[in-house]
Amino acid sequence: MSEWEYRKIALNQLPRKTDDIDLLCDAGEEGWELVVILVNNVAYLKRQLGDPVPEATARGAASGPQIANTNSNGARVGRGYEVKAKYRDPKTNETWSGRGRMATWLKRKQDAGEDIDDYLV
């Protein structure tokens, strides 16, 4: 009986200049097989455990976008991107990366009329 390794890629959370197709093609070169892309733009891939990874791909894997590894239950195993803080409140040390919805603490500062550029790291 074959054992499978699973991986999922949240295509909506990729950096803006990353091409989905190129990323999926790169995964294919690493031996990953596309199972499905759901309507919420999450791609699920699988590969048989023990499949050799091409040497050139293994060397370049660290430089490419990180993909979340999942176990057979779909639980996340690896780590995705680690984003550095773009804004920091010096009093509370709270941070915001500048991605997604604005942090509540920074939104309150902005609503109070403060310039959020004062909080750039």
mmCIF file of C-alpha atoms in Angstrom:
data_model
loop_
_atom_site.group_PDB
_atom_site.id
_atom_site.type_symbol
_atom_site.label_atom_id
_atom_site.label_comp_id
_atom_site.label_asym_id
_atom_site.label_seq_id
_atom_site.Cartn_x
_atom_site.Cartn_y
_atom_site.Cartn_z
ATOM 1 C CA MET A 1 0.000 0.000 0.000
ATOM 2 C CA SER A 2 1.389 3.382 -0.995
ATOM 3 C CA GLU A 3 1.871 6.173 1.509
ATOM 4 C CA TRP A 4 1.417 9.738 0.351
ATOM 5 C CA GLU A 5 2.817 13.065 1.445
ATOM 6 C CA TYR A 6 0.441 15.998 1.079
ATOM 7 C CA ARG A 7 1.037 19.692 0.538
ATOM 8 C CA LYS A 8 -1.288 22.629 0.182
ATOM 9 C CA ILE A 9 -0.640 26.002 -1.392
ATOM 10 C CA ALA A 10 -2.847 28.975 -0.545
ATOM 11 C CA LEU A 11 -2.657 30.718 -3.921
ATOM 12 C CA ASN A 12 -4.321 33.881 -2.571
ATOM 13 C CA GLN A 13 -1.550 34.356 -0.026
ATOM 14 C CA LEU A 14 1.374 34.281 -2.425
ATOM 15 C CA PRO A 15 3.461 37.427 -2.924
ATOM 16 C CA ARG A 16 1.933 39.691 -5.569
ATOM 17 C CA LYS A 17 4.540 39.061 -8.255
ATOM 18 C CA THR A 18 4.493 35.276 -7.864
ATOM 19 C CA ASP A 19 2.856 33.471 -10.773
ATOM 20 C CA ASP A 20 0.568 30.635 -9.633
ATOM 21 C CA ILE A 21 1.299 28.546 -12.714
ATOM 22 C CA ASP A 22 5.077 28.810 -12.307
ATOM 23 C CA LEU A 23 4.800 27.788 -8.657
ATOM 24 C CA LEU A 24 2.656 24.761 -9.522
ATOM 25 C CA CYS A 25 5.051 23.804 -12.341
ATOM 26 C CA ASP A 26 7.983 24.021 -9.920
ATOM 27 C CA ALA A 27 6.102 21.768 -7.500
ATOM 28 C CA GLY A 28 5.534 19.321 -10.363
ATOM 29 C CA GLU A 29 9.267 19.241 -11.028
ATOM 30 C CA GLU A 30 9.735 18.277 -7.368
ATOM 31 C CA GLY A 31 7.465 15.272 -7.906
ATOM 32 C CA TRP A 32 4.236 16.802 -6.597
ATOM 33 C CA GLU A 33 0.992 15.898 -8.365
ATOM 34 C CA LEU A 34 -1.864 18.415 -8.389
ATOM 35 C CA VAL A 35 -4.980 16.878 -6.847
ATOM 36 C CA VAL A 36 -7.381 19.821 -6.912
ATOM 37 C CA ILE A 37 -7.640 23.600 -6.793
ATOM 38 C CA LEU A 38 -10.651 24.578 -4.705
ATOM 39 C CA VAL A 39 -12.874 27.595 -5.317
ATOM 40 C CA ASN A 40 -11.105 29.409 -2.457
ATOM 41 C CA ASN A 41 -7.835 29.157 -4.471
ATOM 42 C CA VAL A 42 -6.183 26.518 -2.319
ATOM 43 C CA ALA A 43 -4.227 23.955 -4.323
ATOM 44 C CA TYR A 44 -3.771 20.473 -2.880
ATOM 45 C CA LEU A 45 -0.866 18.347 -4.074
ATOM 46 C CA LYS A 46 0.412 14.882 -3.277
ATOM 47 C CA ARG A 47 3.439 12.721 -3.943
ATOM 48 C CA GLN A 48 4.354 9.219 -2.990
ATOM 49 C CA LEU A 49 6.637 8.974 0.031
ATOM 50 C CA GLY A 50 10.130 7.969 -0.889
ATOM 51 C CA ASP A 51 10.021 9.552 -4.364
ATOM 52 C CA PRO A 52 13.438 11.022 -5.114
ATOM 53 C CA VAL A 53 13.618 14.791 -5.474
ATOM 54 C CA PRO A 54 15.750 15.961 -8.418
ATOM 55 C CA GLU A 55 19.075 17.352 -7.155
ATOM 56 C CA ALA A 56 18.742 20.702 -8.956
ATOM 57 C CA THR A 57 15.279 21.186 -7.468
ATOM 58 C CA ALA A 58 16.430 20.260 -3.982
ATOM 59 C CA ARG A 59 19.194 22.871 -4.137
ATOM 60 C CA GLY A 60 16.848 25.592 -5.368
ATOM 61 C CA ALA A 61 14.013 24.778 -2.990
ATOM 62 C CA ALA A 62 15.265 27.125 -0.279
ATOM 63 C CA SER A 63 15.308 30.132 -2.590
ATOM 64 C CA GLY A 64 11.754 29.748 -3.920
ATOM 65 C CA PRO A 65 8.446 30.533 -2.217
ATOM 66 C CA GLN A 66 7.746 28.395 0.803
ATOM 67 C CA ILE A 67 4.785 26.058 0.592
ATOM 68 C CA ALA A 68 2.943 24.826 3.643
ATOM 69 C CA ASN A 69 3.450 21.104 4.196
ATOM 70 C CA THR A 70 0.532 19.151 5.577
ATOM 71 C CA ASN A 71 0.272 15.684 6.983
ATOM 72 C CA SER A 72 -2.348 13.128 5.908
ATOM 73 C CA ASN A 73 -4.957 14.820 8.149
ATOM 74 C CA GLY A 74 -4.400 18.159 6.441
ATOM 75 C CA ALA A 75 -2.784 19.679 9.532
ATOM 76 C CA ARG A 76 0.038 22.086 8.828
ATOM 77 C CA VAL A 77 3.506 20.686 9.417
ATOM 78 C CA GLY A 78 5.954 23.222 7.990
ATOM 79 C CA ARG A 79 6.238 26.974 8.148
ATOM 80 C CA GLY A 80 5.200 29.469 5.530
ATOM 81 C CA TYR A 81 6.633 32.890 4.981
ATOM 82 C CA GLU A 82 7.833 34.787 7.992
ATOM 83 C CA VAL A 83 6.990 38.432 7.406
ATOM 84 C CA LYS A 84 8.961 41.178 9.106
ATOM 85 C CA ALA A 85 7.151 43.931 10.968
ATOM 86 C CA LYS A 86 6.679 47.136 9.017
ATOM 87 C CA TYR A 87 5.045 49.166 11.812
ATOM 88 C CA ARG A 88 5.794 49.076 15.552
ATOM 89 C CA ASP A 89 4.297 50.904 18.515
ATOM 90 C CA PRO A 90 7.293 51.800 20.709
ATOM 91 C CA LYS A 91 5.164 51.938 23.884
ATOM 92 C CA THR A 92 3.422 48.556 23.602
ATOM 93 C CA ASN A 93 5.815 46.874 21.138
ATOM 94 C CA GLU A 94 2.817 45.751 19.032
ATOM 95 C CA THR A 95 3.618 45.241 15.360
ATOM 96 C CA TRP A 96 1.905 45.024 11.989
ATOM 97 C CA SER A 97 3.476 43.650 8.814
ATOM 98 C CA GLY A 98 1.617 46.013 6.499
ATOM 99 C CA ARG A 99 -0.273 43.074 4.982
ATOM 100 C CA GLY A 100 -3.958 42.361 5.256
ATOM 101 C CA ARG A 101 -6.325 44.385 7.369
ATOM 102 C CA MET A 102 -4.680 47.193 9.321
ATOM 103 C CA ALA A 103 -3.885 46.299 12.929
ATOM 104 C CA THR A 104 -6.418 47.650 15.405
ATOM 105 C CA TRP A 105 -3.824 49.561 17.409
ATOM 106 C CA LEU A 106 -2.563 51.325 14.281
ATOM 107 C CA LYS A 107 -6.085 52.020 13.030
ATOM 108 C CA ARG A 108 -6.900 53.718 16.353
ATOM 109 C CA LYS A 109 -3.791 55.887 15.993
ATOM 110 C CA GLN A 110 -4.767 56.817 12.433
ATOM 111 C CA ASP A 111 -8.363 57.612 13.476
ATOM 112 C CA ALA A 112 -6.973 59.866 16.225
ATOM 113 C CA GLY A 113 -5.235 61.901 13.506
ATOM 114 C CA GLU A 114 -1.710 60.608 13.994
ATOM 115 C CA ASP A 115 0.553 59.977 11.002
ATOM 116 C CA ILE A 116 1.129 56.220 10.771
ATOM 117 C CA ASP A 117 4.457 56.855 9.058
ATOM 118 C CA ASP A 118 5.760 57.771 12.518
ATOM 119 C CA TYR A 119 5.451 54.088 13.405
ATOM 120 C CA LEU A 120 7.432 52.692 10.459
ATOM 121 C CA VAL A 121 10.238 50.364 11.549
#
